[in-house]
Coordinates of C-alpha atoms and ligand atoms in Angstrom, one line a residue:
X48 CA -5.2 7.2 -35.7
X49 CA -5.9 4.2 -33.5
X50 CA -3.1 2.9 -31.4
X51 CA -3.4 -0.7 -30.2
X52 CA -2.1 -2.1 -26.9
X53 CA 0.1 -5.2 -26.9
X54 CA -2.0 -8.4 -26.7
X55 CA -0.9 -9.3 -23.2
X56 CA -1.3 -5.7 -21.8
X57 CA -3.5 -5.8 -18.7
X58 CA -6.1 -3.1 -17.9
X59 CA -7.1 -2.7 -14.3
X60 CA -8.1 -0.5 -11.4
X61 CA -6.7 -0.1 -7.9
X62 CA -8.2 0.4 -4.5
X63 CA -7.0 0.0 -0.9
X64 CA -8.6 -1.6 2.2
X65 CA -8.9 1.3 4.5
X66 CA -10.1 3.6 1.7
X67 CA -13.1 1.5 0.6
X68 CA -14.0 -1.4 3.0
X69 CA -15.7 0.2 6.0
X70 CA -16.9 -2.4 8.5
X71 CA -14.0 -1.1 10.6
X72 CA -14.8 -2.9 13.7
X73 CA -16.7 -6.0 12.4
X74 CA -15.9 -9.6 12.5
X75 CA -13.0 -9.2 14.8
X76 CA -11.1 -6.3 13.1
X77 CA -9.5 -3.9 15.5
X78 CA -8.1 -0.4 15.1
X79 CA -5.4 0.4 12.6
X80 CA -3.3 3.5 12.7
X81 CA -5.7 5.2 10.3
X82 CA -8.7 4.5 12.6
X83 CA -6.7 6.2 15.4
X84 CA -5.3 9.1 13.3
X85 CA -8.7 9.9 11.8
X86 CA -9.8 10.7 15.4
X87 CA -7.0 13.1 16.1
X88 CA -8.6 16.6 16.0
X89 CA -7.5 18.4 12.8
X90 CA -5.7 15.5 11.3
X91 CA -8.2 14.7 8.6
X92 CA -10.4 17.2 6.7
X93 CA -13.9 17.3 8.1
X94 CA -12.8 14.7 10.7
X95 CA -13.8 12.0 8.2
X96 CA -12.9 8.4 9.0
X97 CA -13.1 5.0 7.3
X98 CA -15.8 3.4 9.6
X99 CA -18.2 3.0 6.6
X100 CA -16.2 4.3 3.6
X101 CA -17.7 2.7 0.5
X102 CA -19.0 -0.2 2.5
X103 CA -17.2 -2.5 0.1
X104 CA -16.9 -5.1 2.9
X105 CA -20.6 -5.8 2.5
X106 CA -21.0 -4.8 -1.2
X107 CA -18.1 -6.6 -2.8
X108 CA -20.2 -8.9 -4.9
X109 CA -21.9 -5.8 -6.5
X110 CA -18.5 -4.1 -6.9
X111 CA -17.0 -7.2 -8.6
X112 CA -20.0 -7.3 -10.9
X113 CA -19.5 -3.7 -11.8
X114 CA -15.8 -4.4 -12.7
X115 CA -16.9 -7.2 -14.9
X116 CA -19.3 -4.9 -16.7
X117 CA -16.5 -2.5 -17.3
X118 CA -14.4 -5.3 -18.8
X119 CA -11.6 -4.9 -16.3
X120 CA -8.9 -7.6 -16.3
X121 CA -7.1 -6.9 -13.1
X122 CA -8.3 -5.7 -9.7
X123 CA -5.5 -4.4 -7.4
X124 CA -6.7 -4.3 -3.8
X125 CA -5.0 -4.5 -0.4
X126 CA -5.6 -6.7 2.6
X127 CA -6.1 -5.1 6.0
X128 CA -3.5 -6.3 8.5
X129 CA -5.9 -5.4 11.3
X130 CA -8.6 -7.7 9.8
X131 CA -6.2 -10.6 9.2
X132 CA -4.2 -10.3 12.5
X133 CA -6.1 -7.9 14.8
X134 CA -3.6 -5.9 16.9
X135 CA -0.8 -7.8 15.1
X136 CA -1.7 -10.9 17.1
X137 CA -3.1 -14.3 16.0
X138 CA -4.9 -14.9 12.7
X139 CA -8.6 -13.9 12.7
X140 CA -10.4 -16.5 10.5
X141 CA -13.4 -14.3 9.9
X142 CA -11.1 -11.5 8.7
X143 CA -9.1 -13.6 6.2
X144 CA -12.3 -15.2 5.0
X145 CA -13.5 -11.9 3.6
X146 CA -10.5 -11.8 1.3
X147 CA -11.0 -15.5 0.4
X148 CA -14.6 -14.7 -0.7
X149 CA -13.5 -11.6 -2.6
X150 CA -10.8 -13.6 -4.5
X151 CA -13.3 -16.3 -5.4
X152 CA -15.8 -13.7 -6.6
X153 CA -13.1 -12.1 -8.8
X154 CA -11.9 -15.4 -10.3
X155 CA -15.5 -16.3 -11.1
X156 CA -15.8 -13.0 -12.9
X157 CA -12.6 -13.7 -14.8
X158 CA -10.8 -10.8 -13.1
X159 CA -7.2 -11.3 -11.9
X160 CA -6.7 -10.5 -8.2
X161 CA -3.6 -8.4 -7.6
X162 CA -2.9 -8.3 -3.9
X163 CA -1.0 -5.7 -1.9
X164 CA -0.1 -6.6 1.7
X165 CA 0.5 -3.1 3.0
X166 CA -1.4 0.0 1.9
X167 CA -0.6 2.0 5.1
X168 CA -3.0 0.6 7.7
X169 CA -0.8 -1.1 10.3
X170 CA -2.5 -2.2 13.5
X171 CA -2.6 0.6 16.1
X172 CA -1.4 -1.9 18.8
X173 CA 1.9 -2.3 16.9
X174 CA 2.3 1.5 16.5
X175 CA 2.0 1.7 20.3
X176 CA 5.0 -0.6 20.5
X177 CA 7.0 1.6 18.1
X178 CA 5.4 1.0 14.8
X179 CA 7.7 1.1 11.8
X180 CA 10.5 2.7 13.9
X181 CA 10.8 -0.7 15.7
X182 CA 12.6 -3.6 14.1
X183 CA 10.2 -6.1 15.7
X184 CA 7.5 -4.8 13.4
X185 CA 9.5 -6.5 10.5
X186 CA 8.9 -9.9 12.0
X187 CA 5.3 -9.2 12.7
X188 CA 4.9 -8.1 9.0
X189 CA 6.4 -11.3 7.7
X190 CA 4.1 -13.4 9.9
X191 CA 1.2 -11.4 8.6
X192 CA 2.3 -11.9 5.0
X193 CA 2.7 -15.6 5.4
X194 CA -0.8 -16.0 6.9
X195 CA -2.3 -14.2 4.0
X196 CA -0.4 -16.5 1.7
X197 CA -1.6 -19.5 3.7
X198 CA -5.1 -18.6 2.9
X199 CA -4.9 -17.1 -0.6
X200 CA -1.7 -18.5 -2.1
X201 CA -3.5 -21.1 -4.1
X202 CA -5.5 -18.5 -6.0
X203 CA -3.5 -15.3 -6.1
X204 CA -0.5 -15.1 -8.5
X205 CA 0.5 -11.4 -8.2
X206 CA 1.8 -10.3 -4.8
X207 CA 2.9 -6.7 -3.9
X208 CA 4.5 -6.3 -0.5
X209 CA 4.2 -2.5 0.0
X210 CA 2.4 0.4 -1.5
X211 CA 4.4 3.6 -1.6
X212 CA 6.8 3.3 1.3
X213 CA 7.8 7.0 0.9
X214 CA 4.3 7.8 2.1
X215 CA 4.3 5.4 5.0
X216 CA 7.7 6.6 6.2
X217 CA 8.6 10.2 5.5
X218 CA 5.0 11.6 4.9
X219 CA 3.8 9.7 8.0
X220 CA 6.7 9.7 10.5
X221 CA 8.6 12.8 9.5
X222 CA 5.9 15.2 8.2
X223 CA 3.1 14.0 10.4
X224 CA 0.7 14.4 7.5
X225 CA -0.4 10.7 7.5
X226 CA -0.9 8.2 10.2
X227 CA 0.6 7.8 12.8
X228 CA 1.4 11.5 12.5
X229 CA 4.9 11.6 13.9
X230 CA 7.4 14.4 13.3
X231 CA 11.0 13.1 13.3
X232 CA 13.7 13.0 10.7
X233 CA 15.1 9.9 12.4
X234 CA 11.7 8.3 12.7
X235 CA 11.1 8.7 9.0
X236 CA 14.5 7.2 8.1
X237 CA 13.9 4.2 10.5
X238 CA 10.4 3.7 9.2
X239 CA 11.7 3.6 5.6
X240 CA 14.4 1.1 6.5
X241 CA 12.1 -1.2 8.4
X242 CA 9.5 -1.0 5.6
X243 CA 12.1 -1.9 3.0
X244 CA 13.4 -4.7 5.2
X245 CA 9.8 -6.1 5.6
X246 CA 9.5 -6.0 1.9
X247 CA 12.8 -7.9 1.3
X248 CA 12.2 -10.5 4.0
X249 CA 8.7 -11.2 2.7
X250 CA 9.9 -11.7 -0.8
X251 CA 12.5 -14.1 0.5
X252 CA 10.0 -16.0 2.6
X253 CA 7.4 -16.3 -0.1
X254 CA 9.9 -17.2 -2.8
X255 CA 11.1 -20.0 -0.7
X256 CA 7.6 -21.3 -0.3
X257 CA 6.2 -20.6 -3.7
X258 CA 8.8 -19.7 -6.4
X259 CA 6.1 -19.5 -9.0
X260 CA 4.5 -16.4 -7.6
X261 CA 5.1 -13.0 -9.2
X262 CA 6.4 -10.7 -6.5
X263 CA 7.0 -7.0 -6.5
X264 CA 6.7 -3.7 -4.7
X265 CA 4.9 -0.5 -5.7
X266 CA 6.7 2.9 -5.4
X267 CA 5.3 6.4 -5.9
X268 CA 7.8 8.0 -8.2
X269 CA 8.2 11.6 -9.4
X270 CA 9.9 13.3 -12.3
X271 CA 11.9 16.1 -10.7
X272 CA 12.9 18.7 -13.3
X273 CA 15.4 21.5 -12.6
X274 CA 13.9 24.9 -13.6
X275 CA 17.1 25.8 -15.4
X276 CA 19.3 22.7 -16.2
X277 CA 22.3 25.1 -16.5
X278 CA 21.8 26.5 -13.0
X279 CA 23.7 24.5 -10.4
X280 CA 21.3 25.6 -7.6
X281 CA 18.2 24.4 -9.6
X282 CA 20.0 21.1 -10.5
X283 CA 20.8 20.5 -6.8
X284 CA 17.2 21.2 -5.8
X285 CA 16.0 18.6 -8.3
X286 CA 18.7 16.1 -7.2
X287 CA 17.5 16.4 -3.6
X288 CA 13.9 15.7 -4.4
X289 CA 14.7 12.9 -6.8
X290 CA 17.1 11.5 -4.2
X291 CA 14.8 11.3 -1.3
X292 CA 11.6 10.5 -3.2
X293 CA 12.8 8.1 -5.9
X294 CA 16.4 7.0 -5.3
X295 CA 16.0 6.4 -1.5
X296 CA 13.8 3.4 -2.4
X297 CA 15.0 2.4 -5.9
X298 CA 18.7 2.2 -5.0
X299 CA 18.4 -0.2 -2.0
X300 CA 15.8 -2.3 -3.9
X301 CA 17.7 -2.6 -7.2
X302 CA 21.3 -1.8 -6.2
X303 CA 21.6 -2.9 -2.6
X304 CA 22.7 0.5 -1.3
X305 CA 21.3 3.8 0.0
X306 CA 22.2 6.9 -2.1
X307 CA 25.3 8.3 -0.3
X308 CA 24.6 12.0 -1.4
X309 CA 21.2 11.9 0.4
X310 CA 22.6 10.3 3.5
X311 CA 25.0 13.3 3.7
X312 CA 22.1 15.7 3.1
X313 CA 20.3 14.1 6.1
X314 CA 23.4 14.2 8.2
X315 CA 23.7 18.0 7.6
X316 CA 20.2 18.5 8.9
X317 CA 20.1 16.0 11.7
X318 CA 23.4 14.1 12.5
X319 CA 21.8 12.2 15.5
X320 CA 19.0 10.9 13.3
X321 CA 21.5 9.5 10.8
X322 CA 23.5 7.9 13.6
X323 CA 20.4 6.2 14.9
X324 CA 19.6 5.0 11.4
X325 CA 23.2 3.8 10.8
X326 CA 22.8 1.6 13.9
X327 CA 19.5 0.3 12.6
X328 CA 20.9 -0.8 9.2
X329 CA 22.4 -4.2 10.1
X330 CA 24.6 -6.5 8.2
X331 CA 22.5 -8.5 5.8
X332 CA 19.6 -6.0 5.6
X333 CA 20.5 -4.6 2.2
X334 CA 21.0 -8.1 0.8
X335 CA 17.4 -8.9 1.9
X336 CA 16.1 -5.6 0.5
X337 CA 17.7 -6.2 -2.9
X338 CA 16.3 -9.7 -3.4
X339 CA 15.5 -9.8 -7.1
X340 CA 11.9 -9.0 -8.1
X341 CA 9.6 -10.2 -10.8
X342 CA 7.6 -7.0 -11.1
X343 CA 7.8 -3.3 -10.2
X344 CA 4.7 -1.2 -9.7
X345 CA 5.0 2.5 -10.6
X346 CA 2.5 4.9 -9.2
X347 CA 2.6 8.2 -11.1
X348 CA 0.4 11.2 -10.4
X349 CA 2.4 14.3 -11.2
X350 CA 5.9 15.7 -11.9
X351 CA 7.4 18.8 -10.5
X352 CA 9.8 21.6 -11.3
X353 CA 12.3 22.7 -8.8
X354 CA 14.5 25.7 -8.2
X355 CA 17.2 26.6 -5.7
X356 CA 16.1 30.3 -5.9
X357 CA 13.0 31.8 -4.2
X358 CA 10.1 31.8 -6.7
X359 CA 7.3 33.1 -4.6
X360 CA 4.9 30.3 -5.6
X361 CA 5.5 28.2 -2.6
X362 CA 3.5 25.0 -2.2
X363 CA 5.0 21.5 -2.4
X364 CA 2.8 18.9 -4.0
X365 CA 3.8 16.5 -1.2
X366 CA 2.0 17.8 1.8
X367 CA -0.9 15.4 1.9
X368 CA -3.7 17.8 2.9
X369 CA -5.1 21.2 3.8
X370 CA -5.2 20.6 7.5
X371 CA -5.7 22.3 10.9
X372 CA -3.0 20.1 12.4
X373 CA 0.5 21.3 11.4
X374 CA 2.1 19.4 8.6
X375 CA 5.9 19.3 8.6
X376 CA 8.1 19.0 5.6
X377 CA 8.5 15.5 4.4
X378 CA 11.9 16.4 2.9
X379 CA 14.2 16.9 5.9
X380 CA 16.9 18.4 3.5
X381 CA 14.4 20.6 1.7
X382 CA 15.9 23.9 2.9
X383 CA 16.2 26.2 -0.1
X384 CA 14.1 24.1 -2.5
X385 CA 11.3 26.0 -4.3
X386 CA 8.5 24.5 -6.4
X387 CA 8.1 26.4 -9.7
X388 CA 4.8 27.2 -11.3
X389 CA 5.3 26.2 -15.0
X390 CA 1.7 26.8 -16.2
X391 CA 0.6 23.2 -16.6
X392 CA -3.1 22.3 -16.0
X393 CA -3.7 21.0 -12.5
X394 CA -6.1 18.4 -11.0
X395 CA -8.3 18.9 -7.9
X396 CA -5.3 17.9 -5.8
X397 CA -3.4 20.9 -7.3
X398 CA -1.1 18.4 -8.9
X399 CA 0.3 19.1 -12.4
X400 CA -1.1 17.1 -15.3
X401 CA 2.0 16.0 -17.1
X402 CA 1.5 12.7 -19.0
X403 CA 4.8 12.9 -20.8
X404 CA 6.4 12.7 -17.4
X405 CA 5.0 9.2 -17.1
X406 CA 6.8 8.2 -20.3
X407 CA 10.1 9.6 -19.2
X408 CA 9.8 8.0 -15.8
X409 CA 9.1 4.5 -17.2
X410 CA 12.0 4.8 -19.6
X411 CA 14.3 5.9 -16.8
X412 CA 13.3 3.2 -14.4
X413 CA 13.5 0.5 -17.0
X414 CA 16.9 1.6 -18.2
X415 CA 18.6 2.6 -14.9
X416 CA 17.1 0.2 -12.4
X417 CA 14.9 -2.6 -13.6
X418 CA 16.1 -4.1 -16.8
X419 CA 14.4 -7.5 -17.1
X420 CA 11.8 -6.7 -14.5
X421 CA 8.1 -6.4 -15.6
X422 CA 6.8 -2.9 -15.1
X423 CA 3.2 -2.0 -14.3
X424 CA 1.6 1.4 -13.8
X425 CA -0.1 0.3 -10.5
X426 CA -1.7 3.7 -9.9
X427 CA -2.5 6.8 -12.0
X428 CA -5.5 9.0 -11.7
X429 CA -7.0 12.3 -10.9
X430 CA -9.4 14.0 -8.5
X431 CA -11.7 16.7 -9.9
X432 CA -14.6 18.6 -8.5
X433 CA -17.2 16.3 -10.0
X434 CA -20.7 17.6 -10.6
X435 CA -23.7 15.2 -11.1
X436 CA -25.6 16.1 -14.2
X437 CA -29.3 16.3 -14.5
X438 CA -29.3 12.8 -15.9
X439 CA -27.6 11.6 -12.7
X440 CA -24.3 11.0 -14.4
X441 CA -20.9 12.7 -13.8
X442 CA -19.7 14.0 -17.1
X443 CA -16.1 14.2 -16.1
X444 CA -14.4 15.3 -19.3
X445 CA -11.3 16.3 -17.4
X446 CA -10.7 12.9 -15.9
X447 CA -11.6 11.2 -19.1
X448 CA -8.9 13.3 -20.9
X449 CA -6.4 12.5 -18.1
X450 CA -7.0 8.8 -18.5
X451 CA -6.6 8.9 -22.3
X452 CA -3.5 11.0 -22.1
X453 CA -1.8 8.7 -19.5
X454 CA -2.7 5.6 -21.4
X455 CA -1.2 7.3 -24.5
X456 CA 1.9 8.0 -22.4
X457 CA 2.1 4.4 -21.4
X458 CA 2.0 3.3 -25.1
X459 CA 4.7 5.9 -25.8
X460 CA 6.9 4.1 -23.2
X461 CA 6.2 0.7 -24.8
X462 CA 7.2 2.1 -28.2
X463 CA 10.4 3.3 -26.6
X464 CA 11.2 -0.2 -25.5
X465 CA 9.9 -0.3 -22.0
X466 CA 8.7 -3.7 -20.8
X467 CA 5.3 -2.4 -19.5
X468 CA 2.6 -5.0 -18.9
X469 CA -0.3 -3.1 -17.5
X470 CA -2.1 0.0 -16.3
X471 CA -4.3 0.2 -13.3
X472 CA -6.4 3.4 -12.9
X473 CA -6.7 4.9 -9.4
X474 CA -9.4 4.4 -8.5
X475 CA -12.3 2.1 -9.2
X476 CA -14.6 4.4 -7.2
X477 CA -14.6 7.5 -5.1
X478 CA -13.2 6.7 -1.7
X479 CA -11.5 7.9 1.5
X480 CA -8.7 10.1 0.3
X481 CA -6.6 9.9 3.5
X482 CA -6.1 13.3 5.1
X483 CA -8.5 14.8 2.6
X484 CA -11.3 12.6 3.8
X485 CA -14.2 12.2 1.3
X486 CA -13.6 15.6 -0.2
X487 CA -11.4 14.4 -3.1
X488 CA -12.9 12.0 -5.7
X489 CA -10.6 9.9 -7.9
X490 CA -13.2 7.3 -9.0
X491 CA -14.3 6.4 -12.5
X492 CA -17.4 5.3 -10.6
X493 CA -19.2 7.8 -8.4
X494 CA -20.1 6.9 -4.8
X495 CA -23.0 8.7 -3.3
X496 CA -22.0 8.7 0.4
X497 CA -25.6 9.1 1.6
X498 CA -27.0 6.1 -0.2
X499 CA -23.7 4.4 -1.1
X500 CA -25.0 3.9 -4.6
X501 CA -22.4 3.5 -7.4
X502 CA -22.8 5.2 -10.8
X503 CA -20.3 4.9 -13.6
X504 CA -18.9 8.3 -14.7
X505 CA -18.2 9.2 -18.3
X506 CA -14.5 8.4 -17.6
X507 CA -15.6 4.9 -16.6
X508 CA -17.6 4.4 -19.8
X509 CA -14.7 5.6 -21.8
X510 CA -12.3 3.2 -20.0
X511 CA -14.6 0.3 -20.8
X512 CA -14.6 1.3 -24.5
X513 CA -10.8 1.5 -24.6
X514 CA -10.5 -1.9 -22.9
X515 CA -13.0 -3.5 -25.3
X516 CA -11.2 -2.1 -28.3
X517 CA -7.8 -2.6 -26.7
X518 CA -6.8 0.6 -28.4
X519 CA -6.9 4.3 -28.1
Ligands
BGC679 C1 2.0 11.7 -4.0 C2 2.5 12.7 -3.0 C3 1.3 13.0 -2.0 C4 0.8 11.8 -1.4 C5 -0.4 12.0 -0.5 C6 1.4 10.5 -3.3 O1 1.0 9.6 -4.3 O2 3.1 11.3 -4.8 O3 2.9 13.8 -3.7 O4 1.7 13.8 -1.1 O5 0.4 10.9 -2.5 O6 -1.5 12.4 -1.1
BGC680 C1 -2.1 6.2 -2.8 C2 -3.6 6.1 -2.8 C3 -4.1 7.5 -2.9 C4 -3.7 8.1 -4.2 C5 -4.1 9.6 -4.4 C6 -1.5 7.2 -3.7 O1 -0.7 8.0 -2.9 O2 -1.5 4.9 -3.0 O3 -4.0 5.5 -1.6 O4 -5.5 7.6 -2.7 O5 -2.3 8.1 -4.4 O6 -3.5 10.4 -3.5

């Protein structure tokens, strides 16, 4: 049976500046927190860094041509703060010019540019002044956002403030797994608040200037199932994960308040951290954070099953890497939470493959949080141990099946009434997978890191067929 997508449904792919651009110190760009973190011994697998990455900075015309060949309608990319405003200082014309050329190239190829302002790579000089734990960073971010808009506002219609603030706060400032590698409960809470405030202030500033833009944020959301829905300890474990991962961001953005139960969970672990955070949340902040949005981007990779009883299977899917440097728990109130092995297939990240979780997640978000807001799956994808066949092509049947299944799950959500407008696969090509370095490959296009040659994988060819047919 063929299943058609709605006429206005957009098919795309996503990438992020630090993960693909390379040219890390060219044309005036200075260090971001990821350039610095990649150099901390043990922080990134194989000590990989983004100095060269996919060399997209120099090869973007070829990459845009490749996207055109695949029939992609949308390209979601991020701008590098350190390129546009090195060290968080004045605008660097050569840096912003790169994005201007990229946008022109995309428009010429009939591909819609979808711009994300923050995909984790803040200038290292700002981190040295406190980074996201400092309220000053919010003003620096709004300045940066406005300067990107000055240059590209005439050609870019879709604006995303932040990518996955959970990662750039709790995973980065509490668990130490991502740059800048800090380890405090209070630091994570402050970072999350200042990130959200930057989001809200930017939406307000851009809306005042250009009400016609479509503005949104991208969150990484999970589906936290209780192992036994009749067991109060399991239900509580699921509540805590859902609360800190999903509701900590959805509630302030769509309801103008932080979830009270999670605040109390934090207080039980670290009352001083909560006191610092309460001082940091100032009058007017939540009004700014809850400025109405045009779009919400949902990044979905995996679900999880939680129990309040020891299971002996251990491992959280949220640790960000297999590292020499210690990784703390990103969930300060995680005590007594156990992740349950429920026998689902797993990707090369050890994440469960659970497409129906995407359907449930979209239905829930649409109903509980964002009625009237256009939803997009702004990331979904899988890493696998790819092997290059004798014909030089990666025959990635597992990734191809993952893609089909999640596109099917997206259609299921639409059939259940969700206002879903697009799906962007993560990622266009293999790239720098943060603390996993180049070891994990998510691309529908293979990158040979010796020659930097790109080769479409079977999953990429299949995506092109689906897009051409606009059906599964
Ligand atoms: C996932 C997290 C993971 C992180 C870093 C996120 O998209 O939702 O579970 O820890 O990426 O890889
Ligand atoms: C991020 C990407 C990352 C992907 C896979 C998301 O957490 O937005 O940058 O590569 O998931 O981990």
